[in-house]
Amino acid sequence: MVPSSPSHYEILGLTPTILSSQHDPSTLIKQAYRRALLRHHPDKAVAAATSTASSSVSSSSQPRASNSQLYTIDQITQAFTILSSPRQRSTYDASLRLSRANGDDSQARFQTGIENVDLDDLQFDEEEERWYRSCRCGNDRGYTFQETDLEEVEHEGVLMVGCQDCSLWLKVHFAVMEDVADEAHSSASNKKEPS
């Protein structure tokens, strides 16, 4: 049996559910695109395959290496192009639903894990000015982001952060707090009466 081609969601490590839960999924799609380009870069893939092969005792002890799939730059770019356009993504989603209705559930089996966390529960590296958290895949700083990432989605109060090494995601919830002292000062200066 010939394996079916991967979905655009699978190539970028996303799901329709993740994208539909976002007010504006464009930032999330861009992050997934960049991460996929880095993960599947030919130089990095050769280096990872070489280190895996040299550290492996037998081929059966590394099933992940034999089952992992590298995607081409063309596949990643096409996935990004289609998922970035709401019209094209809608058409693509309809074709996925149709293929599932016709008995091809290969795309339906692809799922990505999402864990909900509060920003206050994450560790902060003051030297690098980044929040981080370890991932189940073993990367001690699999999830990492900066304040600028939060600022991009401050109106939503939720930031989706993908692991750098696997397809798991964190949904980081946060609230933007206004500086009360600044508000009081500006309010007081606005109330001054002319002399």
XYZ file of C-alpha atoms in Angstrom:
195
model
C 0.000 0.000 0.000
C 1.387 3.403 -0.994
C 1.311 5.848 1.928
C -0.800 8.916 1.302
C 0.927 12.261 1.071
C 1.104 14.282 4.274
C -1.425 17.030 4.833
C -0.379 20.663 4.898
C -1.303 20.637 8.588
C 1.014 17.710 9.239
C 3.889 19.365 7.369
C 3.619 22.490 9.539
C 2.761 20.600 12.741
C -0.683 22.195 13.022
C -4.310 21.056 13.073
C -7.514 22.702 11.842
C -8.639 22.920 15.481
C -5.592 24.932 16.516
C -6.076 27.404 13.676
C -9.822 27.765 14.177
C -9.268 28.523 17.886
C -7.231 31.625 16.970
C -8.750 35.052 16.305
C -5.943 35.696 13.817
C -4.036 32.476 12.982
C -1.500 34.197 10.701
C 1.100 34.608 13.472
C 0.755 30.965 14.466
C 1.093 29.799 10.846
C 4.237 31.930 10.395
C 5.778 30.456 13.554
C 4.991 26.924 12.398
C 6.416 27.687 8.949
C 9.715 28.971 10.360
C 9.959 26.040 12.736
C 9.315 23.551 9.911
C 11.973 25.206 7.739
C 14.515 24.925 10.535
C 13.554 21.373 11.481
C 13.677 20.087 7.901
C 16.643 22.111 6.664
C 18.889 19.733 4.647
C 22.047 20.572 6.643
C 20.307 20.023 9.986
C 18.665 16.803 8.782
C 22.031 15.354 7.662
C 23.633 16.308 10.987
C 20.761 14.788 12.981
C 20.785 11.587 10.921
C 24.557 11.244 11.335
C 24.441 11.712 15.110
C 21.508 9.301 15.399
C 23.260 6.682 13.302
C 26.520 6.954 15.270
C 24.785 6.711 18.655
C 22.455 3.890 17.728
C 23.324 0.369 18.857
C 21.011 -1.289 16.372
C 18.537 -0.107 13.769
C 15.627 -1.451 15.796
C 16.568 0.635 18.841
C 15.810 3.871 16.943
C 12.323 3.464 15.475
C 11.717 7.217 15.467
C 14.666 7.852 13.165
C 13.459 5.325 10.619
C 9.843 6.529 10.777
C 10.544 10.265 10.824
C 9.849 12.047 7.590
C 11.673 15.012 6.203
C 9.684 17.465 4.157
C 11.112 19.481 1.291
C 11.243 23.266 1.200
C 8.663 23.122 -1.613
C 6.245 21.073 0.537
C 6.697 23.432 3.495
C 6.247 26.532 1.322
C 3.139 25.122 -0.358
C 1.642 24.230 3.034
C 2.358 27.750 4.307
C 0.880 29.379 1.196
C -2.371 27.415 1.350
C -2.904 27.606 5.120
C -2.080 31.350 5.175
C -4.883 32.198 2.766
C -8.309 31.893 4.428
C -9.962 31.166 1.061
C -7.425 28.510 0.042
C -7.457 26.962 3.537
C -11.256 26.715 3.431
C -11.113 24.938 0.061
C -8.332 22.661 1.320
C -10.283 21.788 4.501
C -13.312 20.897 2.366
C -11.158 18.534 0.272
C -9.844 16.884 3.468
C -13.408 16.370 4.738
C -14.390 14.902 1.369
C -11.444 12.482 1.372
C -12.399 11.339 4.903
C -16.011 10.844 3.793
C -14.724 8.666 0.961
C -12.886 6.388 3.390
C -9.426 7.964 3.495
C -8.968 8.779 7.174
C -5.174 9.190 7.060
C -5.497 12.941 7.598
C -8.031 12.472 10.402
C -5.520 10.404 12.411
C -3.044 13.290 12.615
C -3.414 15.081 15.936
C -1.213 17.546 17.769
C -1.105 17.795 21.563
C -2.007 21.098 23.182
C -1.482 21.895 26.858
C -3.080 24.935 28.519
C -0.841 26.858 30.934
C -0.832 30.210 32.668
C 2.043 32.616 32.001
C 2.734 32.781 35.756
C 3.446 29.014 35.763
C 6.386 29.349 33.346
C 10.014 30.035 34.243
C 11.649 33.277 33.136
C 15.309 33.580 32.134
C 16.258 37.156 33.055
C 19.569 37.005 31.168
C 17.918 36.042 27.858
C 14.632 37.801 28.720
C 12.607 34.745 27.674
C 9.954 32.558 29.241
C 10.540 28.837 28.825
C 9.283 25.398 29.738
C 10.504 21.868 29.166
C 8.652 19.566 26.799
C 7.728 15.896 27.121
C 10.025 15.154 24.171
C 13.026 15.837 26.440
C 14.022 19.346 25.371
C 14.582 21.337 28.602
C 13.633 24.559 26.819
C 11.349 23.167 24.137
C 8.874 26.000 24.567
C 10.399 29.466 24.599
C 9.148 32.962 23.782
C 9.773 36.643 24.486
C 7.654 39.612 25.489
C 7.417 40.712 21.848
C 5.581 37.431 21.108
C 3.059 38.270 23.828
C 2.637 41.806 22.497
C 1.648 40.452 19.066
C -1.381 38.672 20.568
C -2.123 40.840 23.616
C -5.663 41.565 22.371
C -6.414 37.811 22.464
C -4.741 37.013 25.803
C -3.526 33.663 24.441
C -0.208 32.743 22.825
C 0.313 29.448 20.997
C 3.905 28.231 21.372
C 5.180 25.176 19.517
C 7.973 22.973 20.829
C 11.222 23.442 18.945
C 11.779 19.681 18.635
C 8.372 18.030 18.286
C 4.759 18.719 17.305
C 3.422 19.523 20.798
C 2.030 22.984 21.630
C 1.491 25.161 24.691
C -1.478 27.476 24.865
C -0.222 30.232 27.178
C -2.964 32.315 28.803
C -2.116 35.802 30.070
C -3.663 39.157 30.877
C -2.228 42.574 30.093
C -2.109 44.679 33.246
C -2.111 48.454 32.892
C 0.309 50.292 35.135
C -1.990 51.780 37.812
C 0.549 54.448 38.873
C 0.842 55.765 35.293
C -2.932 55.901 34.916
C -3.355 57.786 38.193
C -0.646 60.288 37.211
C -2.112 60.954 33.746
C -5.597 61.220 35.207
C -4.438 63.752 37.826
C -2.562 65.876 35.278
C -5.663 65.955 33.036
C -7.789 67.319 35.917
C -5.621 70.363 36.594
C -7.521 73.590 36.230
C -6.059 76.504 34.297
C -4.723 79.305 36.515
